[in-house]
Amino acid sequence: ETGVTQTPRHLVMGMTNKKSLKCEQHLGHNAMYWYKQSAKKPLELMFVYSLEERVENNSVPSRFSPECPNSSHLFLHLHTLQPEDSALYLCASSQDRAGFSLSYNEQFFGPGTRLTVL
Amino acid sequence: AQSVTQLGSHVSVSEGALVLLRCNYSSSVPPYLFWYVQYPNQGLQLLLKYTSAATLVKGINGFEAEFKKSETSFHLTKPSAHMSDAAEYFCAVISESGAGSYQLTFGKGTKLSVIP
């Protein structure tokens, strides 16, 4: 596997279910990101992890819970979601997040998980 | 914080015609600018990036973009559209989000349709 992978690619869940999205990067990067992409809205940054530490949480509801056990893996745990949470969830990684260096900040994206909440 | 404006949420061109997708950013020096492409049911793929080395940036698939500081623009062009160019295109700028840290701010995207 190369680049950034995400599983599952598609997920349908009920509002009372608990599920998890998984992201894995094979690039040796230190920073990982979760984005939400809804129809007709800009990409929304949800969470940022740098060296396995959460450095940013953009006012995301607590029904979304991220986990970064190591620099290669990032999870998004989902619990009691709402239909408006249906979207494409994209994971990305970059070499690092600190410092104003282009190579550090260039982000590489996974293919996304298409989530539908019924 | 930086912001990015993409004019036109949907652009249609005929196959073989010029592609022009517009992007304007809020002023900051130096800006770091990107164009990403998203094909249906896929993630974002980097098309090209402005690194301040040259104002005309060439990317993959025949695309290029010109950084114009006076106009705060970074429009994406391709001389001749191909059917495979049909996708959504996102302009993005790196912005400072806190002491020593930066984030990527995206425009709303422009969906490109190519008519045979």
PDB file of C-alpha atoms in Angstrom:
ATOM      1  CA  GLU A   1       0.000   0.000   0.000  1.00  0.00           C
ATOM      2  CA  THR A   2       1.187   3.477  -0.751  1.00  0.00           C
ATOM      3  CA  GLY A   3       0.007   6.949   0.171  1.00  0.00           C
ATOM      4  CA  VAL A   4      -3.021   7.383   2.384  1.00  0.00           C
ATOM      5  CA  THR A   5      -5.662   4.679   2.662  1.00  0.00           C
ATOM      6  CA  GLN A   6      -9.090   4.819   4.254  1.00  0.00           C
ATOM      7  CA  THR A   7     -11.509   2.080   5.261  1.00  0.00           C
ATOM      8  CA  PRO A   8     -14.300   1.490   4.780  1.00  0.00           C
ATOM      9  CA  ARG A   9     -14.934   3.354   1.527  1.00  0.00           C
ATOM     10  CA  HIS A  10     -18.668   3.360   2.148  1.00  0.00           C
ATOM     11  CA  LEU A  11     -20.605   3.128   5.413  1.00  0.00           C
ATOM     12  CA  VAL A  12     -24.308   3.198   6.162  1.00  0.00           C
ATOM     13  CA  MET A  13     -25.299   3.416   9.802  1.00  0.00           C
ATOM     14  CA  GLY A  14     -28.307   4.098  11.953  1.00  0.00           C
ATOM     15  CA  MET A  15     -28.422   6.925  14.455  1.00  0.00           C
ATOM     16  CA  THR A  16     -27.910   4.580  17.399  1.00  0.00           C
ATOM     17  CA  ASN A  17     -24.963   2.666  15.923  1.00  0.00           C
ATOM     18  CA  LYS A  18     -21.318   2.950  16.872  1.00  0.00           C
ATOM     19  CA  LYS A  19     -18.807   2.688  14.069  1.00  0.00           C
ATOM     20  CA  SER A  20     -15.229   3.732  13.350  1.00  0.00           C
ATOM     21  CA  LEU A  21     -13.451   5.109  10.321  1.00  0.00           C
ATOM     22  CA  LYS A  22      -9.832   4.173   9.818  1.00  0.00           C
ATOM     23  CA  CYS A  23      -7.036   6.039   8.076  1.00  0.00           C
ATOM     24  CA  GLU A  24      -3.504   4.824   7.495  1.00  0.00           C
ATOM     25  CA  GLN A  25      -0.619   6.688   5.914  1.00  0.00           C
ATOM     26  CA  HIS A  26       2.458   5.011   4.468  1.00  0.00           C
ATOM     27  CA  LEU A  27       4.437   8.228   3.887  1.00  0.00           C
ATOM     28  CA  GLY A  28       6.307   8.557   7.172  1.00  0.00           C
ATOM     29  CA  HIS A  29       4.423  11.743   8.003  1.00  0.00           C
ATOM     30  CA  ASN A  30       3.949  13.159  11.481  1.00  0.00           C
ATOM     31  CA  ALA A  31       0.683  15.055  11.079  1.00  0.00           C
ATOM     32  CA  MET A  32      -2.750  13.692  10.225  1.00  0.00           C
ATOM     33  CA  TYR A  33      -6.086  15.384   9.604  1.00  0.00           C
ATOM     34  CA  TRP A  34      -9.809  14.627   9.414  1.00  0.00           C
ATOM     35  CA  TYR A  35     -11.955  16.691   7.038  1.00  0.00           C
ATOM     36  CA  LYS A  36     -15.688  16.627   6.401  1.00  0.00           C
ATOM     37  CA  GLN A  37     -16.920  17.275   2.878  1.00  0.00           C
ATOM     38  CA  SER A  38     -20.650  17.949   2.574  1.00  0.00           C
ATOM     39  CA  ALA A  39     -22.529  18.799  -0.562  1.00  0.00           C
ATOM     40  CA  LYS A  40     -22.356  22.499  -1.462  1.00  0.00           C
ATOM     41  CA  LYS A  41     -20.135  23.382   1.512  1.00  0.00           C
ATOM     42  CA  PRO A  42     -16.398  24.006   1.690  1.00  0.00           C
ATOM     43  CA  LEU A  43     -14.142  21.350   3.075  1.00  0.00           C
ATOM     44  CA  GLU A  44     -14.307  21.533   6.857  1.00  0.00           C
ATOM     45  CA  LEU A  45     -11.251  20.732   8.924  1.00  0.00           C
ATOM     46  CA  MET A  46     -12.361  18.670  11.919  1.00  0.00           C
ATOM     47  CA  PHE A  47      -9.268  17.497  13.765  1.00  0.00           C
ATOM     48  CA  VAL A  48      -5.509  17.763  13.490  1.00  0.00           C
ATOM     49  CA  TYR A  49      -2.962  15.493  15.098  1.00  0.00           C
ATOM     50  CA  SER A  50       0.742  16.228  15.217  1.00  0.00           C
ATOM     51  CA  LEU A  51       3.049  13.563  16.592  1.00  0.00           C
ATOM     52  CA  GLU A  52       0.006  11.699  17.921  1.00  0.00           C
ATOM     53  CA  GLU A  53      -1.182  14.679  19.926  1.00  0.00           C
ATOM     54  CA  ARG A  54      -4.422  16.425  19.075  1.00  0.00           C
ATOM     55  CA  VAL A  55      -3.529  20.014  18.260  1.00  0.00           C
ATOM     56  CA  GLU A  56      -6.781  21.223  16.833  1.00  0.00           C
ATOM     57  CA  ASN A  57     -10.465  20.505  17.302  1.00  0.00           C
ATOM     58  CA  ASN A  58     -12.616  22.803  15.217  1.00  0.00           C
ATOM     59  CA  SER A  59     -15.737  22.826  17.421  1.00  0.00           C
ATOM     60  CA  VAL A  60     -16.689  19.339  16.348  1.00  0.00           C
ATOM     61  CA  PRO A  61     -19.591  17.719  18.248  1.00  0.00           C
ATOM     62  CA  SER A  62     -18.632  15.100  20.801  1.00  0.00           C
ATOM     63  CA  ARG A  63     -20.410  12.384  18.813  1.00  0.00           C
ATOM     64  CA  PHE A  64     -17.214  12.414  16.729  1.00  0.00           C
ATOM     65  CA  SER A  65     -14.238  11.113  18.679  1.00  0.00           C
ATOM     66  CA  PRO A  66     -10.785  10.921  17.061  1.00  0.00           C
ATOM     67  CA  GLU A  67      -7.978   8.629  18.084  1.00  0.00           C
ATOM     68  CA  CYS A  68      -4.367   8.593  16.941  1.00  0.00           C
ATOM     69  CA  PRO A  69      -2.551   5.596  18.442  1.00  0.00           C
ATOM     70  CA  ASN A  70       0.607   6.217  16.415  1.00  0.00           C
ATOM     71  CA  SER A  71       1.796   8.518  13.655  1.00  0.00           C
ATOM     72  CA  SER A  72       0.628   6.147  10.916  1.00  0.00           C
ATOM     73  CA  HIS A  73      -2.944   5.542  12.041  1.00  0.00           C
ATOM     74  CA  LEU A  74      -5.898   7.779  12.674  1.00  0.00           C
ATOM     75  CA  PHE A  75      -9.405   6.747  13.654  1.00  0.00           C
ATOM     76  CA  LEU A  76     -12.694   8.590  13.825  1.00  0.00           C
ATOM     77  CA  HIS A  77     -15.145   6.937  16.213  1.00  0.00           C
ATOM     78  CA  LEU A  78     -18.783   7.678  15.494  1.00  0.00           C
ATOM     79  CA  HIS A  79     -21.627   7.451  18.007  1.00  0.00           C
ATOM     80  CA  THR A  80     -25.276   8.551  17.844  1.00  0.00           C
ATOM     81  CA  LEU A  81     -24.846  10.475  14.635  1.00  0.00           C
ATOM     82  CA  GLN A  82     -27.495  12.582  12.951  1.00  0.00           C
ATOM     83  CA  PRO A  83     -28.623  12.430   9.318  1.00  0.00           C
ATOM     84  CA  GLU A  84     -26.912  15.803   8.709  1.00  0.00           C
ATOM     85  CA  ASP A  85     -23.612  14.091   9.496  1.00  0.00           C
ATOM     86  CA  SER A  86     -23.879  12.215   6.205  1.00  0.00           C
ATOM     87  CA  ALA A  87     -20.879  13.322   4.151  1.00  0.00           C
ATOM     88  CA  LEU A  88     -17.564  12.282   2.671  1.00  0.00           C
ATOM     89  CA  TYR A  89     -14.946  12.063   5.415  1.00  0.00           C
ATOM     90  CA  LEU A  90     -11.435  12.642   4.172  1.00  0.00           C
ATOM     91  CA  CYS A  91      -8.200  11.861   5.918  1.00  0.00           C
ATOM     92  CA  ALA A  92      -4.948  13.599   5.030  1.00  0.00           C
ATOM     93  CA  SER A  93      -1.376  13.612   6.222  1.00  0.00           C
ATOM     94  CA  SER A  94       1.592  15.962   5.966  1.00  0.00           C
ATOM     95  CA  GLN A  95       5.221  15.696   6.921  1.00  0.00           C
ATOM     96  CA  ASP A  96       4.661  17.931   9.894  1.00  0.00           C
ATOM     97  CA  ARG A  97       2.527  20.828  10.938  1.00  0.00           C
ATOM     98  CA  ALA A  98       4.980  23.128  12.647  1.00  0.00           C
ATOM     99  CA  GLY A  99       6.993  25.667  10.754  1.00  0.00           C
ATOM    100  CA  PHE A 100       6.220  27.592   7.628  1.00  0.00           C
ATOM    101  CA  SER A 101       7.740  25.143   5.217  1.00  0.00           C
ATOM    102  CA  LEU A 102       5.877  24.054   2.156  1.00  0.00           C
ATOM    103  CA  SER A 103       7.149  20.520   2.329  1.00  0.00           C
ATOM    104  CA  TYR A 104       5.968  20.287   5.905  1.00  0.00           C
ATOM    105  CA  ASN A 105       2.491  21.497   5.137  1.00  0.00           C
ATOM    106  CA  GLU A 106       1.672  19.869   1.802  1.00  0.00           C
ATOM    107  CA  GLN A 107      -1.151  17.479   2.517  1.00  0.00           C
ATOM    108  CA  PHE A 108      -1.792  14.136   0.883  1.00  0.00           C
ATOM    109  CA  PHE A 109      -5.367  12.894   0.909  1.00  0.00           C
ATOM    110  CA  GLY A 110      -6.967   9.493   1.145  1.00  0.00           C
ATOM    111  CA  PRO A 111      -9.926   8.488  -1.045  1.00  0.00           C
ATOM    112  CA  GLY A 112     -12.468   9.179   1.687  1.00  0.00           C
ATOM    113  CA  THR A 113     -15.267   7.292   3.406  1.00  0.00           C
ATOM    114  CA  ARG A 114     -18.761   8.031   2.128  1.00  0.00           C
ATOM    115  CA  LEU A 115     -20.933   7.993   5.260  1.00  0.00           C
ATOM    116  CA  THR A 116     -24.714   7.807   5.192  1.00  0.00           C
ATOM    117  CA  VAL A 117     -26.639   8.146   8.440  1.00  0.00           C
ATOM    118  CA  LEU A 118     -30.203   6.884   8.311  1.00  0.00           C
TER     119      LEU A 118
ATOM    120  CA  ALA B   1      -6.648  34.175   8.618  1.00  0.00           C
ATOM    121  CA  GLN B   2      -6.494  33.645   4.918  1.00  0.00           C
ATOM    122  CA  SER B   3      -9.552  33.095   2.780  1.00  0.00           C
ATOM    123  CA  VAL B   4     -10.031  31.719  -0.696  1.00  0.00           C
ATOM    124  CA  THR B   5     -12.757  32.627  -3.188  1.00  0.00           C
ATOM    125  CA  GLN B   6     -13.497  30.507  -6.225  1.00  0.00           C
ATOM    126  CA  LEU B   7     -15.729  32.273  -8.719  1.00  0.00           C
ATOM    127  CA  GLY B   8     -18.297  29.950 -10.197  1.00  0.00           C
ATOM    128  CA  SER B   9     -19.362  26.757  -8.485  1.00  0.00           C
ATOM    129  CA  HIS B  10     -19.910  25.139 -11.878  1.00  0.00           C
ATOM    130  CA  VAL B  11     -18.110  25.698 -15.170  1.00  0.00           C
ATOM    131  CA  SER B  12     -18.912  23.979 -18.473  1.00  0.00           C
ATOM    132  CA  VAL B  13     -16.574  23.929 -21.452  1.00  0.00           C
ATOM    133  CA  SER B  14     -16.563  22.100 -24.761  1.00  0.00           C
ATOM    134  CA  GLU B  15     -13.970  19.425 -25.392  1.00  0.00           C
ATOM    135  CA  GLY B  16     -10.897  21.121 -26.847  1.00  0.00           C
ATOM    136  CA  ALA B  17     -11.785  24.550 -25.458  1.00  0.00           C
ATOM    137  CA  LEU B  18      -9.804  26.581 -22.961  1.00  0.00           C
ATOM    138  CA  VAL B  19     -10.359  25.813 -19.292  1.00  0.00           C
ATOM    139  CA  LEU B  20     -10.209  28.764 -16.884  1.00  0.00           C
ATOM    140  CA  LEU B  21     -11.032  28.292 -13.208  1.00  0.00           C
ATOM    141  CA  ARG B  22     -10.748  31.371 -11.041  1.00  0.00           C
ATOM    142  CA  CYS B  23      -9.270  31.673  -7.564  1.00  0.00           C
ATOM    143  CA  ASN B  24      -8.654  34.766  -5.469  1.00  0.00           C
ATOM    144  CA  TYR B  25      -7.104  34.783  -2.023  1.00  0.00           C
ATOM    145  CA  SER B  26      -6.953  37.300   0.778  1.00  0.00           C
ATOM    146  CA  SER B  27      -3.641  39.071   0.984  1.00  0.00           C
ATOM    147  CA  SER B  28      -0.752  37.779   3.019  1.00  0.00           C
ATOM    148  CA  VAL B  29       2.945  37.614   2.267  1.00  0.00           C
ATOM    149  CA  PRO B  30       4.105  35.146   1.270  1.00  0.00           C
ATOM    150  CA  PRO B  31       1.107  33.057   0.274  1.00  0.00           C
ATOM    151  CA  TYR B  32       1.468  29.387  -0.449  1.00  0.00           C
ATOM    152  CA  LEU B  33      -1.207  28.346  -2.939  1.00  0.00           C
ATOM    153  CA  PHE B  34      -2.440  25.029  -4.236  1.00  0.00           C
ATOM    154  CA  TRP B  35      -4.887  23.566  -6.695  1.00  0.00           C
ATOM    155  CA  TYR B  36      -6.350  20.168  -5.925  1.00  0.00           C
ATOM    156  CA  VAL B  37      -8.570  18.025  -8.152  1.00  0.00           C
ATOM    157  CA  GLN B  38     -11.207  15.579  -6.950  1.00  0.00           C
ATOM    158  CA  TYR B  39     -12.556  12.984  -9.342  1.00  0.00           C
ATOM    159  CA  PRO B  40     -15.919  11.382  -8.544  1.00  0.00           C
ATOM    160  CA  ASN B  41     -15.803   9.151  -5.476  1.00  0.00           C
ATOM    161  CA  GLN B  42     -12.161   9.888  -4.842  1.00  0.00           C
ATOM    162  CA  GLY B  43     -10.064  12.003  -2.496  1.00  0.00           C
ATOM    163  CA  LEU B  44      -8.185  15.161  -3.382  1.00  0.00           C
ATOM    164  CA  GLN B  45      -5.121  15.004  -5.581  1.00  0.00           C
ATOM    165  CA  LEU B  46      -2.569  17.794  -5.803  1.00  0.00           C
ATOM    166  CA  LEU B  47      -2.524  19.385  -9.284  1.00  0.00           C
ATOM    167  CA  LEU B  48       0.077  22.070  -8.684  1.00  0.00           C
ATOM    168  CA  LYS B  49       1.466  24.388  -6.043  1.00  0.00           C
ATOM    169  CA  TYR B  50       2.918  27.899  -5.898  1.00  0.00           C
ATOM    170  CA  THR B  51       6.158  28.003  -3.953  1.00  0.00           C
ATOM    171  CA  SER B  52       7.252  31.589  -4.767  1.00  0.00           C
ATOM    172  CA  ALA B  53       9.958  30.309  -7.109  1.00  0.00           C
ATOM    173  CA  ALA B  54       8.114  31.170 -10.332  1.00  0.00           C
ATOM    174  CA  THR B  55       4.834  32.945 -10.971  1.00  0.00           C
ATOM    175  CA  LEU B  56       3.754  30.507 -13.681  1.00  0.00           C
ATOM    176  CA  VAL B  57       3.366  27.056 -12.218  1.00  0.00           C
ATOM    177  CA  LYS B  58       2.967  23.939 -14.309  1.00  0.00           C
ATOM    178  CA  GLY B  59       1.142  20.951 -12.910  1.00  0.00           C
ATOM    179  CA  ILE B  60      -0.022  17.541 -13.947  1.00  0.00           C
ATOM    180  CA  ASN B  61      -2.364  16.731 -16.842  1.00  0.00           C
ATOM    181  CA  GLY B  62      -1.451  19.906 -18.753  1.00  0.00           C
ATOM    182  CA  PHE B  63      -2.773  22.345 -16.156  1.00  0.00           C
ATOM    183  CA  GLU B  64      -0.984  25.488 -15.123  1.00  0.00           C
ATOM    184  CA  ALA B  65      -1.679  28.446 -12.868  1.00  0.00           C
ATOM    185  CA  GLU B  66      -0.295  31.955 -12.721  1.00  0.00           C
ATOM    186  CA  PHE B  67       0.275  33.777  -9.465  1.00  0.00           C
ATOM    187  CA  LYS B  68      -0.587  37.471  -9.814  1.00  0.00           C
ATOM    188  CA  LYS B  69       0.202  39.340  -6.645  1.00  0.00           C
ATOM    189  CA  SER B  70      -1.346  42.611  -7.845  1.00  0.00           C
ATOM    190  CA  GLU B  71      -4.653  40.850  -8.442  1.00  0.00           C
ATOM    191  CA  THR B  72      -4.331  38.401  -5.511  1.00  0.00           C
ATOM    192  CA  SER B  73      -5.250  35.694  -7.980  1.00  0.00           C
ATOM    193  CA  PHE B  74      -4.122  32.179  -8.793  1.00  0.00           C
ATOM    194  CA  HIS B  75      -6.309  31.123 -11.717  1.00  0.00           C
ATOM    195  CA  LEU B  76      -6.046  27.610 -13.138  1.00  0.00           C
ATOM    196  CA  THR B  77      -5.907  27.110 -16.910  1.00  0.00           C
ATOM    197  CA  LYS B  78      -5.577  24.387 -19.495  1.00  0.00           C
ATOM    198  CA  PRO B  79      -5.397  25.198 -23.219  1.00  0.00           C
ATOM    199  CA  SER B  80      -7.548  22.308 -24.396  1.00  0.00           C
ATOM    200  CA  ALA B  81     -10.117  20.503 -22.254  1.00  0.00           C
ATOM    201  CA  HIS B  82     -10.353  16.746 -22.323  1.00  0.00           C
ATOM    202  CA  MET B  83     -13.300  14.641 -21.227  1.00  0.00           C
ATOM    203  CA  SER B  84     -11.163  13.191 -18.440  1.00  0.00           C
ATOM    204  CA  ASP B  85     -10.795  16.673 -16.918  1.00  0.00           C
ATOM    205  CA  ALA B  86     -14.381  16.567 -15.661  1.00  0.00           C
ATOM    206  CA  ALA B  87     -13.981  16.801 -11.891  1.00  0.00           C
ATOM    207  CA  GLU B  88     -14.193  19.238  -9.008  1.00  0.00           C
ATOM    208  CA  TYR B  89     -11.287  21.615  -8.502  1.00  0.00           C
ATOM    209  CA  PHE B  90     -10.290  23.213  -5.211  1.00  0.00           C
ATOM    210  CA  CYS B  91      -8.028  26.182  -4.656  1.00  0.00           C
ATOM    211  CA  ALA B  92      -6.317  26.313  -1.257  1.00  0.00           C
ATOM    212  CA  VAL B  93      -3.988  28.570   0.679  1.00  0.00           C
ATOM    213  CA  ILE B  94      -1.846  27.915   3.703  1.00  0.00           C
ATOM    214  CA  SER B  95      -2.865  30.118   6.590  1.00  0.00           C
ATOM    215  CA  GLU B  96      -1.537  30.591  10.081  1.00  0.00           C
ATOM    216  CA  SER B  97      -3.812  29.018  12.684  1.00  0.00           C
ATOM    217  CA  GLY B  98      -1.719  29.646  15.774  1.00  0.00           C
ATOM    218  CA  ALA B  99       1.802  30.287  16.959  1.00  0.00           C
ATOM    219  CA  GLY B 100       4.069  28.322  14.695  1.00  0.00           C
ATOM    220  CA  SER B 101       1.312  26.253  13.114  1.00  0.00           C
ATOM    221  CA  TYR B 102      -0.461  26.519   9.809  1.00  0.00           C
ATOM    222  CA  GLN B 103      -3.498  25.056   8.170  1.00  0.00           C
ATOM    223  CA  LEU B 104      -4.779  24.599   4.665  1.00  0.00           C
ATOM    224  CA  THR B 105      -7.844  26.735   3.864  1.00  0.00           C
ATOM    225  CA  PHE B 106      -9.911  25.579   0.911  1.00  0.00           C
ATOM    226  CA  GLY B 107     -12.218  27.381  -1.460  1.00  0.00           C
ATOM    227  CA  LYS B 108     -15.713  26.007  -2.034  1.00  0.00           C
ATOM    228  CA  GLY B 109     -14.687  24.235  -5.200  1.00  0.00           C
ATOM    229  CA  THR B 110     -15.591  24.517  -8.866  1.00  0.00           C
ATOM    230  CA  LYS B 111     -17.150  21.598 -10.667  1.00  0.00           C
ATOM    231  CA  LEU B 112     -15.902  21.359 -14.243  1.00  0.00           C
ATOM    232  CA  SER B 113     -18.064  19.702 -16.882  1.00  0.00           C
ATOM    233  CA  VAL B 114     -16.675  18.926 -20.326  1.00  0.00           C
ATOM    234  CA  ILE B 115     -19.160  18.730 -23.181  1.00  0.00           C
ATOM    235  CA  PRO B 116     -18.323  16.399 -26.082  1.00  0.00           C
TER     236      PRO B 116
END
